[in-house]
Amino acid sequence: MNNVAELRRASRAVDDASQFALVLAATDMISAERGPANVAMDPLGPTSSEALAKLAATRAETDRRLAAAQVSTLRTSVFDAVIHRLAEGRAKVDAVSAKPPEERPGAMIAEAIQAMFAAADEAAALRIEYGRRLLRHAPEVGAEVLLQAEASALREQAGRLGSYAVMTLTGGLPMQAAIVSVTRTQDKITYLWQNLSAFAHNHGDDPSIREALARVETDYFGRSLPMAMEVFAEPSLRGSAAEFTRRYVPGLTASTDLKERLGALTLRKIEKAREAAIAATFASAGVTLAVVLALLWLGLTFRRRLFLPLISVREEILSLSVGGLGNPPSRAKAGPEVDEMFAGLAVLRDELRRKQVLERERRRTNQHLKLLAETDSLTGLLNRRAAAEQAPGVIEAARQAGQPLGAILLDIDHFKTVNDVYGHAGGDAVLKRVAAVLTSLARPGDLVVRYGGEEFLVLAPGLDAAATADLAERMRLRLAAGQGDRASIPDVTGSFGVAAHRTQSDRDWEALVARADAALYRAKRLGRNRVCTDTSKPEGVRRTMRQRA
């Protein structure tokens, strides 16, 4: 029965993998639709018939892929929110493109782009839901599924960065909003690319995966990303959104290609697991048939053979049926027929032992994949995904115990300069050192997380706002103290944001982190290398040493 259940699970996993691929394809098309939409809204010239035709063709392809995903999942209602948001975004795009170029204000273009962002966010929720569904039936491909989702997310964030550049070129994105939005999007792109680079090389046994990774490196990070950075470097610059989009968008196809190749790799692994399950089912049926035949043979020879050996055979079969795989006690010689029966049972016992060993190996592999999916490979800390799973439990435990909960969000100061001067090896060394400092000062039971890029998060159960700020200050001092004569690791400082969870309010951990994030940005604005709380006033900011130059 276990083999039959495994076969059913593998077959369901194949269906889920196909559904997941269709949902990802629809999600990517919603992201891709922003490119021709941005061209159609360009305020520097009338919208050409060619641009409108391109937008219509892209929308038709998006609708086709959404319809295919709906049909495959048999749950059309879950797509209603996506379709509704997409219709709202398209209506705003059409309202802009229908106006003469001189009547297309930047704010109106930005509003239309933001509406298309909302449709992409709804689609991303579907991507997460169907990824989790696939993992329930195929945990052995957890790494590949995670990489597929992150490749799709990389396509969305890279496209979103290009749209921010369009908003900047058209004057629809205020300076302060541009800094925050672009910085956060860059951090997400960096985090996703770090994960893809590390895990895809480890798990991508297909050479095409490495080839796709190289294309992302050259096409997007080598060509498209610098185009966007040039726009953000000159925020007063005004230019053609259409021309920028035509040059920027081709670099995004590499991440889509990477996602599709990872999807093909995932499907191959699941198909291989199904083939193994089919083989195991037939093998199990053969073994079962052999046991049945052996029992029939015993029944036919019972009258002609000795009674005690038959009792021994019965006891061994009962032992095997309840999982007893130990060697049977020694027995006296019997007739050749009974001896052959015992030999057959020994073969069956060995086969069941081998199956048991394989099952243990599968469980260990699944546990290892789960650890990889929850651990940051560079620092060994929990990653953001693991924090999202564990943090709600930490908050609930603190609430039930009537205890406060502190949150510390750290961002390494001038980390880009470290990478520029010391290279990525120096940057990696700094990240490891920061992780070591936080871990050395954290208490047992504290949750220490690499939250993304050069950001780290500490959740400290039992600490109120003052105690959490004291802990953050100790961490800041330890980090700012440097390495002494160890010149191989650059010295850095950090900016810390602190917030405290109150027992009867804001049970959502993301709201707690958001308050710590706001405090962190205050620390950045006030000059870095300091601790700010979410209730801090400028004159109350904690700082005991001068910021390094």
Coordinates of C-alpha atoms in Angstrom, one line a residue:
M1 CA 0.0 0.0 0.0
N2 CA 2.9 2.4 0.7
N3 CA 4.2 1.9 -2.8
V4 CA 0.8 2.6 -4.3
A5 CA 0.4 5.7 -2.2
E6 CA 3.9 6.8 -3.3
L7 CA 2.9 6.3 -7.0
R8 CA -0.3 8.4 -6.4
R9 CA 1.8 11.1 -4.8
A10 CA 4.3 11.1 -7.6
S11 CA 1.6 11.3 -10.2
R12 CA -0.1 14.2 -8.4
A13 CA 3.3 15.9 -8.2
V14 CA 3.6 15.8 -12.0
D15 CA 0.2 17.5 -12.3
D16 CA 1.1 20.1 -9.7
A17 CA 4.4 20.8 -11.4
S18 CA 2.6 21.5 -14.7
Q19 CA 0.1 23.8 -12.9
F20 CA 2.9 25.6 -11.1
A21 CA 4.7 26.2 -14.5
L22 CA 1.5 27.6 -16.0
V23 CA 0.9 29.9 -13.0
L24 CA 4.5 31.1 -13.3
A25 CA 4.1 31.7 -17.0
A26 CA 1.0 33.8 -16.4
T27 CA 2.8 35.7 -13.6
D28 CA 5.8 36.5 -15.9
M29 CA 3.5 37.7 -18.7
I30 CA 1.7 40.1 -16.3
S31 CA 5.2 41.5 -15.5
A32 CA 6.2 41.6 -19.1
E33 CA 3.1 43.5 -20.1
R34 CA 4.4 46.6 -18.3
G35 CA 7.1 47.0 -21.0
P36 CA 4.8 47.7 -24.0
A37 CA 2.4 49.6 -21.6
N38 CA 5.3 52.0 -20.7
V39 CA 6.1 52.5 -24.3
A40 CA 2.5 53.3 -25.1
M41 CA 2.4 56.0 -22.4
D42 CA 5.6 57.8 -23.4
P43 CA 4.9 61.6 -23.1
L44 CA 7.6 62.5 -25.6
G45 CA 5.7 61.5 -28.7
P46 CA 2.3 60.2 -29.9
T47 CA 1.7 56.5 -29.4
S48 CA 2.4 54.7 -32.7
S49 CA 0.1 52.1 -34.2
E50 CA 3.1 49.7 -33.9
A51 CA 3.3 50.3 -30.1
L52 CA -0.5 49.8 -29.7
A53 CA -0.3 46.6 -31.7
K54 CA 2.5 45.3 -29.6
L55 CA 0.6 46.2 -26.4
A56 CA -2.5 44.4 -27.7
A57 CA -0.5 41.3 -28.7
T58 CA 1.1 41.2 -25.3
R59 CA -2.2 41.5 -23.5
A60 CA -3.7 38.7 -25.6
E61 CA -0.8 36.5 -24.7
T62 CA -1.2 37.4 -21.0
D63 CA -4.9 36.5 -21.2
R64 CA -4.1 33.2 -23.0
R65 CA -1.7 32.2 -20.3
L66 CA -4.1 33.2 -17.5
A67 CA -6.8 31.1 -19.1
A68 CA -4.5 28.1 -19.5
A69 CA -3.6 28.4 -15.8
Q70 CA -7.2 28.6 -14.8
V71 CA -8.2 25.6 -16.8
S72 CA -5.3 23.5 -15.4
T73 CA -6.1 24.3 -11.8
L74 CA -9.9 23.9 -12.0
R75 CA -10.2 26.7 -9.5
T76 CA -11.1 29.7 -11.6
S77 CA -12.2 31.8 -8.7
V78 CA -8.7 32.1 -7.2
F79 CA -7.7 34.1 -10.3
D80 CA -10.6 36.7 -9.9
A81 CA -8.5 39.1 -7.9
V82 CA -5.6 39.0 -10.4
I83 CA -7.9 39.5 -13.3
H84 CA -9.7 42.4 -11.5
R85 CA -6.4 44.2 -10.7
L86 CA -5.1 43.6 -14.2
A87 CA -8.2 45.2 -15.7
E88 CA -7.8 48.2 -13.4
G89 CA -4.2 48.6 -14.4
R90 CA -5.0 48.3 -18.1
A91 CA -7.7 50.9 -17.9
K92 CA -5.3 53.4 -16.4
V93 CA -2.7 52.7 -19.1
D94 CA -5.3 53.1 -21.8
A95 CA -6.5 56.4 -20.2
V96 CA -2.9 57.8 -20.4
S97 CA -2.1 56.5 -23.9
A98 CA -5.4 57.9 -25.3
K99 CA -4.3 61.4 -24.4
P100 CA -2.0 63.6 -26.5
P101 CA 1.6 63.4 -25.4
E102 CA 1.6 66.9 -23.9
E103 CA -1.4 65.9 -21.7
R104 CA 0.4 62.9 -20.1
P105 CA 1.6 64.1 -16.7
G106 CA 4.2 62.0 -14.9
A107 CA 2.0 61.5 -11.9
M108 CA -0.7 59.9 -14.1
I109 CA 1.9 57.6 -15.8
A110 CA 3.2 56.6 -12.3
E111 CA -0.4 55.9 -11.1
A112 CA -0.9 53.6 -14.1
I113 CA 2.4 51.8 -13.5
Q114 CA 1.6 51.4 -9.8
A115 CA -1.8 49.8 -10.8
M116 CA 0.1 47.3 -12.9
F117 CA 2.4 46.6 -9.9
A118 CA -0.8 45.7 -7.9
A119 CA -1.8 43.1 -10.5
A120 CA 1.7 41.6 -10.4
D121 CA 1.5 41.4 -6.6
E122 CA -1.8 39.5 -6.8
A123 CA -0.2 37.1 -9.3
A124 CA 2.8 36.6 -6.9
A125 CA 0.4 35.4 -4.2
L126 CA -0.8 32.7 -6.6
R127 CA 2.8 31.8 -7.4
I128 CA 3.4 31.2 -3.7
E129 CA 0.2 29.2 -3.2
Y130 CA 0.9 26.8 -6.1
G131 CA 4.5 26.4 -5.2
R132 CA 3.5 25.3 -1.7
R133 CA 1.0 22.9 -3.2
L134 CA 3.7 21.3 -5.3
L135 CA 6.0 21.0 -2.4
R136 CA 3.3 19.1 -0.4
H137 CA 3.4 16.3 -3.0
A138 CA 7.1 16.6 -4.1
P139 CA 9.3 17.8 -1.1
E140 CA 12.3 16.2 -2.8
V141 CA 12.3 19.1 -5.4
G142 CA 12.0 21.8 -2.8
A143 CA 15.3 23.5 -3.9
E144 CA 14.3 23.5 -7.6
V145 CA 10.8 24.9 -6.8
L146 CA 12.3 27.6 -4.7
L147 CA 14.7 28.5 -7.4
Q148 CA 11.9 28.7 -10.0
A149 CA 9.9 31.0 -7.8
E150 CA 12.9 33.2 -7.2
A151 CA 13.8 33.4 -10.9
S152 CA 10.2 34.5 -11.6
A153 CA 10.5 37.0 -8.7
L154 CA 13.8 38.3 -10.1
R155 CA 12.1 38.9 -13.5
E156 CA 9.4 40.9 -11.6
Q157 CA 11.7 43.0 -9.5
A158 CA 14.1 43.7 -12.4
G159 CA 11.0 44.8 -14.5
R160 CA 9.8 46.9 -11.5
L161 CA 13.2 48.6 -11.3
G162 CA 12.9 49.5 -15.0
S163 CA 9.4 50.9 -14.4
Y164 CA 10.8 53.1 -11.6
A165 CA 13.3 54.4 -14.2
V166 CA 10.4 55.2 -16.5
M167 CA 8.6 57.1 -13.7
T168 CA 11.9 59.0 -13.0
L169 CA 12.3 59.9 -16.7
T170 CA 8.7 61.1 -16.9
G171 CA 8.8 63.0 -13.7
G172 CA 6.2 60.9 -11.9
L173 CA 8.4 59.7 -9.0
P174 CA 9.3 62.2 -6.3
M175 CA 13.0 62.1 -5.2
Q176 CA 12.4 60.7 -1.7
A177 CA 10.0 58.0 -3.0
A178 CA 12.5 57.2 -5.7
I179 CA 15.3 56.6 -3.2
V180 CA 13.3 54.3 -1.0
S181 CA 11.6 52.4 -3.8
V182 CA 14.8 51.9 -5.9
T183 CA 16.9 51.0 -2.8
R184 CA 14.4 48.3 -1.7
T185 CA 14.0 46.9 -5.2
Q186 CA 17.8 46.8 -5.6
D187 CA 18.1 44.9 -2.3
K188 CA 15.5 42.4 -3.4
I189 CA 17.3 41.9 -6.7
T190 CA 20.6 41.4 -4.9
Y191 CA 19.0 38.9 -2.4
L192 CA 17.3 36.9 -5.2
W193 CA 20.4 36.8 -7.4
Q194 CA 22.6 35.7 -4.4
N195 CA 20.2 32.8 -3.8
L196 CA 19.9 31.8 -7.4
S197 CA 23.7 31.9 -7.9
A198 CA 24.4 29.8 -4.8
F199 CA 21.6 27.2 -5.0
A200 CA 21.4 26.9 -8.8
H201 CA 25.0 26.0 -9.1
N202 CA 24.6 23.4 -6.3
H203 CA 21.5 21.8 -7.6
G204 CA 21.5 22.6 -11.3
D205 CA 23.1 19.4 -12.6
D206 CA 22.0 20.3 -16.1
P207 CA 24.6 22.4 -18.0
S208 CA 21.8 24.5 -19.4
I209 CA 21.2 25.9 -15.9
R210 CA 24.7 27.2 -15.7
E211 CA 24.4 28.7 -19.2
A212 CA 21.1 30.5 -18.2
L213 CA 22.8 31.9 -15.1
A214 CA 25.6 33.2 -17.2
R215 CA 23.1 34.9 -19.5
V216 CA 21.4 36.6 -16.6
E217 CA 24.8 37.9 -15.4
T218 CA 25.7 39.3 -18.8
D219 CA 22.3 40.4 -20.3
Y220 CA 20.8 41.9 -17.2
F221 CA 23.5 42.7 -14.7
G222 CA 26.0 43.6 -17.4
R223 CA 23.7 45.6 -19.7
S224 CA 20.2 46.4 -18.6
L225 CA 20.8 47.2 -14.9
P226 CA 23.5 49.8 -15.6
M227 CA 21.0 51.6 -17.9
A228 CA 18.6 52.0 -15.0
M229 CA 21.4 53.1 -12.7
E230 CA 22.3 55.9 -15.1
V231 CA 18.7 57.2 -14.9
F232 CA 18.7 57.2 -11.1
A233 CA 22.2 58.8 -11.0
E234 CA 20.6 61.9 -12.7
P235 CA 17.1 62.2 -11.2
S236 CA 16.6 65.5 -13.0
L237 CA 17.1 63.9 -16.4
R238 CA 14.1 63.6 -18.7
G239 CA 14.0 61.3 -21.6
S240 CA 12.0 58.9 -23.8
A241 CA 10.4 56.2 -21.8
A242 CA 9.8 54.3 -25.0
E243 CA 13.5 54.3 -26.0
F244 CA 14.6 53.3 -22.5
T245 CA 12.1 50.4 -22.4
R246 CA 13.2 49.1 -25.8
R247 CA 16.8 49.0 -24.6
Y248 CA 16.1 47.7 -21.1
V249 CA 13.5 45.0 -21.6
P250 CA 15.7 42.5 -23.7
G251 CA 17.9 42.0 -20.6
L252 CA 14.9 40.6 -18.6
T253 CA 14.4 37.6 -20.9
A254 CA 17.4 35.8 -19.4
S255 CA 15.7 35.4 -16.0
T256 CA 12.6 34.0 -17.7
D257 CA 14.7 31.5 -19.6
L258 CA 16.4 30.5 -16.3
K259 CA 13.0 29.9 -14.7
E260 CA 11.8 27.8 -17.6
R261 CA 15.0 25.7 -17.6
L262 CA 14.6 25.2 -13.8
G263 CA 11.0 24.1 -14.4
A264 CA 12.1 21.5 -17.0
L265 CA 14.7 20.2 -14.5
T266 CA 12.0 20.0 -11.8
L267 CA 9.6 18.1 -14.0
R268 CA 12.4 15.7 -15.0
K269 CA 13.1 14.9 -11.4
I270 CA 9.5 14.4 -10.5
E271 CA 9.0 12.1 -13.6
K272 CA 12.0 10.2 -12.5
A273 CA 10.5 9.8 -9.0
R274 CA 7.3 8.6 -10.6
E275 CA 9.1 6.0 -12.7
A276 CA 10.9 4.8 -9.5
A277 CA 7.5 4.6 -7.7
I278 CA 6.1 2.5 -10.6
A279 CA 9.0 0.2 -10.5
A280 CA 8.8 -0.1 -6.7
T281 CA 5.0 -0.9 -7.0
F282 CA 5.6 -3.7 -9.4
A283 CA 8.5 -5.0 -7.3
S284 CA 6.3 -4.9 -4.2
A285 CA 3.5 -6.7 -6.0
G286 CA 6.0 -9.4 -7.1
V287 CA 7.3 -9.8 -3.5
T288 CA 3.7 -10.0 -2.2
L289 CA 2.8 -12.6 -4.8
A290 CA 5.8 -14.6 -3.8
V291 CA 4.7 -14.5 -0.2
V292 CA 1.2 -15.6 -1.2
L293 CA 2.6 -18.5 -3.2
A294 CA 4.8 -19.5 -0.4
L295 CA 1.9 -19.6 2.0
L296 CA -0.1 -21.7 -0.5
W297 CA 2.8 -24.1 -0.8
L298 CA 3.0 -24.3 3.0
G299 CA -0.7 -25.2 3.1
L300 CA -0.3 -27.9 0.6
T301 CA 2.7 -29.5 2.3
F302 CA 1.5 -29.0 5.9
R303 CA 0.4 -32.6 6.2
R304 CA 3.6 -34.0 4.9
R305 CA 6.1 -31.9 6.9
L306 CA 7.2 -31.5 10.5
F307 CA 4.9 -29.4 12.7
L308 CA 7.5 -27.3 14.5
P309 CA 9.3 -25.9 11.3
L310 CA 5.9 -24.8 10.0
I311 CA 5.2 -23.0 13.3
S312 CA 8.6 -21.3 12.8
V313 CA 7.7 -20.2 9.3
R314 CA 4.4 -18.8 10.6
E315 CA 6.2 -16.8 13.3
E316 CA 8.7 -15.4 10.8
I317 CA 5.9 -14.3 8.4
L318 CA 4.0 -12.6 11.3
S319 CA 7.2 -10.9 12.4
L320 CA 7.8 -9.5 8.8
S321 CA 4.3 -8.3 8.6
V322 CA 4.7 -6.0 11.6
G323 CA 8.2 -4.8 10.6
G324 CA 10.4 -7.2 12.4
L325 CA 13.5 -7.5 10.2
G326 CA 15.9 -9.0 12.7
N327 CA 17.6 -12.3 12.0
P328 CA 15.5 -15.3 13.2
P329 CA 16.8 -17.7 15.9
S330 CA 18.8 -20.6 14.7
R331 CA 16.7 -23.8 13.8
A332 CA 17.3 -27.4 13.2
K333 CA 17.4 -28.7 9.6
A334 CA 14.1 -29.7 8.1
G335 CA 13.1 -31.2 4.8
P336 CA 14.4 -29.5 1.5
E337 CA 11.0 -27.9 0.8
V338 CA 10.9 -26.2 4.2
D339 CA 14.5 -25.2 3.9
E340 CA 13.8 -23.5 0.6
M341 CA 10.9 -21.7 2.2
F342 CA 13.1 -20.3 4.9
A343 CA 15.6 -19.2 2.2
G344 CA 12.8 -17.4 0.4
L345 CA 11.8 -15.6 3.6
A346 CA 15.5 -14.5 4.0
V347 CA 15.4 -13.0 0.5
L348 CA 12.2 -11.2 1.4
R349 CA 13.7 -9.9 4.7
D350 CA 16.7 -8.6 2.9
E351 CA 14.5 -6.8 0.3
L352 CA 12.5 -5.2 3.1
R353 CA 15.6 -4.1 4.8
R354 CA 16.9 -2.5 1.7
K355 CA 13.6 -0.7 1.3
Q356 CA 13.8 0.5 4.9
V357 CA 17.3 1.9 4.2
L358 CA 16.1 3.7 1.1
E359 CA 13.2 5.2 3.0
R360 CA 15.5 6.5 5.7
E361 CA 17.7 8.0 3.0
R362 CA 14.7 9.7 1.5
R363 CA 13.7 11.2 4.8
R364 CA 17.3 12.5 5.5
T365 CA 17.4 14.0 2.0
N366 CA 14.1 15.8 2.6
Q367 CA 15.4 17.1 5.9
H368 CA 18.6 18.3 4.2
L369 CA 16.6 20.1 1.5
K370 CA 14.5 21.8 4.1
L371 CA 17.6 23.0 6.0
L372 CA 19.1 24.4 2.7
A373 CA 15.8 26.2 1.9
E374 CA 15.8 27.8 5.4
T375 CA 19.5 28.6 5.9
D376 CA 21.5 31.4 4.4
S377 CA 24.4 29.6 2.7
L378 CA 27.0 32.3 3.4
T379 CA 26.5 33.1 7.1
G380 CA 24.7 30.0 8.3
L381 CA 21.9 32.1 9.8
L382 CA 18.2 31.6 9.2
N383 CA 17.1 33.2 6.0
R384 CA 14.0 35.5 5.5
R385 CA 11.8 32.6 4.5
A386 CA 12.6 30.7 7.7
A387 CA 12.0 33.9 9.7
A388 CA 8.5 34.2 8.1
E389 CA 7.7 30.7 9.2
Q390 CA 9.1 30.9 12.8
A391 CA 8.4 34.5 13.8
P392 CA 4.6 34.2 14.2
G393 CA 5.2 31.4 16.7
V394 CA 7.7 33.4 18.6
I395 CA 5.2 36.3 18.9
E396 CA 2.4 34.1 19.9
A397 CA 4.6 32.4 22.6
A398 CA 5.5 35.8 24.0
R399 CA 1.9 36.9 24.0
Q400 CA 0.7 33.8 25.9
A401 CA 3.6 34.2 28.4
G402 CA 2.7 37.9 28.9
Q403 CA 6.2 38.9 27.9
P404 CA 7.4 41.7 25.6
L405 CA 9.3 41.0 22.4
G406 CA 12.1 43.1 20.9
A407 CA 13.1 43.4 17.3
I408 CA 16.5 44.7 16.1
L409 CA 17.0 45.4 12.4
L410 CA 20.7 46.1 11.3
D411 CA 22.0 47.4 8.1
I412 CA 25.7 47.5 7.4
D413 CA 26.9 51.0 6.7
H414 CA 28.4 51.7 3.3
F415 CA 28.4 48.1 2.3
K416 CA 28.6 48.9 -1.4
T417 CA 31.9 50.7 -0.8
V418 CA 33.2 47.5 0.9
N419 CA 32.3 45.5 -2.2
D420 CA 33.8 48.2 -4.5
V421 CA 37.1 48.4 -2.6
Y422 CA 37.6 44.8 -1.3
G423 CA 35.6 42.9 -3.9
H424 CA 32.8 40.4 -3.1
A425 CA 35.2 38.2 -1.1
G426 CA 35.7 41.1 1.3
G427 CA 32.0 41.7 1.3
D428 CA 31.3 38.1 2.1
A429 CA 33.9 38.2 5.0
V430 CA 32.1 41.3 6.4
L431 CA 28.7 39.5 6.3
K432 CA 30.2 36.5 8.1
R433 CA 31.8 38.7 10.8
V434 CA 28.5 40.6 11.3
A435 CA 26.7 37.3 11.7
A436 CA 29.3 36.1 14.2
V437 CA 29.0 39.3 16.3
L438 CA 25.2 39.1 16.4
T439 CA 25.3 35.4 17.3
S440 CA 27.9 35.9 20.0
L441 CA 25.7 38.5 21.8
A442 CA 22.3 37.0 21.1
R443 CA 20.8 35.0 24.0
P444 CA 19.6 31.4 23.8
G445 CA 16.1 31.5 22.2
D446 CA 16.8 34.7 20.2
L447 CA 16.0 34.5 16.5
V448 CA 19.0 35.7 14.4
V449 CA 18.2 36.1 10.7
R450 CA 20.0 37.3 7.6
Y451 CA 17.0 39.4 6.4
G452 CA 18.4 40.2 3.0
G453 CA 21.5 41.6 1.4
E454 CA 23.4 43.5 4.2
E455 CA 20.3 43.5 6.5
F456 CA 20.1 41.3 9.6
L457 CA 17.1 40.8 12.0
V458 CA 17.2 39.8 15.7
L459 CA 13.9 38.8 17.5
A460 CA 14.5 38.8 21.3
P461 CA 11.7 37.3 23.3
G462 CA 11.3 38.7 26.8
L463 CA 13.1 42.1 26.1
D464 CA 11.2 45.4 26.3
A465 CA 12.1 48.4 24.2
A466 CA 14.8 49.6 26.6
A467 CA 16.5 46.2 27.0
T468 CA 16.3 45.6 23.3
A469 CA 18.0 49.0 22.6
D470 CA 20.7 48.0 25.2
L471 CA 21.3 44.7 23.3
A472 CA 21.5 46.6 20.0
E473 CA 23.9 49.1 21.5
R474 CA 26.2 46.2 22.6
M475 CA 26.0 44.8 19.1
R476 CA 26.8 48.1 17.6
L477 CA 29.8 48.7 19.9
R478 CA 31.2 45.2 19.2
L479 CA 30.9 45.6 15.5
A480 CA 32.4 49.1 15.5
A481 CA 35.4 47.9 17.6
G482 CA 36.8 46.3 14.4
Q483 CA 39.2 43.4 14.0
G484 CA 42.3 44.7 15.6
D485 CA 45.3 43.5 13.6
R486 CA 43.2 41.2 11.4
A487 CA 43.5 43.3 8.2
S488 CA 42.0 40.6 6.0
I489 CA 38.4 41.6 7.0
P490 CA 37.4 45.3 6.4
D491 CA 36.2 47.1 9.5
V492 CA 32.6 48.3 9.2
T493 CA 29.8 49.9 11.3
G494 CA 26.1 49.3 11.4
S495 CA 22.9 51.3 11.7
F496 CA 20.3 49.7 14.1
G497 CA 16.6 50.1 14.2
V498 CA 14.8 48.9 17.4
A499 CA 11.1 48.2 18.0
A500 CA 9.3 46.3 20.8
H501 CA 6.1 44.2 20.5
R502 CA 3.5 44.9 23.0
T503 CA 1.6 41.9 24.4
Q504 CA -1.9 43.0 23.4
S505 CA -1.2 44.7 20.1
D506 CA 0.4 44.2 16.6
R507 CA 0.5 40.4 16.6
D508 CA 1.7 40.6 12.9
W509 CA 5.5 40.2 13.0
E510 CA 5.9 42.1 9.8
A511 CA 4.3 45.1 11.4
L512 CA 6.9 44.8 14.2
V513 CA 9.7 44.6 11.7
A514 CA 8.3 47.5 9.7
R515 CA 8.5 49.7 12.8
A516 CA 12.1 48.6 13.4
D517 CA 12.8 49.3 9.7
A518 CA 11.4 52.9 10.1
A519 CA 13.8 53.3 13.1
L520 CA 16.7 51.9 11.0
Y521 CA 16.0 54.5 8.3
R522 CA 16.0 57.2 11.0
A523 CA 19.4 56.0 12.1
K524 CA 20.6 56.1 8.5
R525 CA 19.4 59.7 8.1
L526 CA 21.0 60.8 11.3
G527 CA 24.4 59.7 10.1
R528 CA 24.6 55.9 10.5
N529 CA 26.6 53.9 13.2
R530 CA 23.9 54.4 15.8
V531 CA 20.8 52.8 17.4
C532 CA 17.3 54.3 17.0
T533 CA 14.1 53.1 18.4
D534 CA 10.7 53.4 16.8
T535 CA 9.8 56.0 19.5
S536 CA 13.1 57.8 19.4
K537 CA 13.3 61.6 19.0
P538 CA 16.5 63.0 17.4
E539 CA 17.7 64.3 20.7
G540 CA 17.2 60.8 22.3
V541 CA 19.1 58.8 19.8
R542 CA 21.6 56.5 21.4
R543 CA 25.2 56.9 20.3
T544 CA 28.4 56.5 22.4
M545 CA 31.2 56.7 19.8
R546 CA 31.9 58.9 16.8
Q547 CA 30.9 57.6 13.4
R548 CA 33.8 56.5 11.3
A549 CA 34.7 58.5 8.3

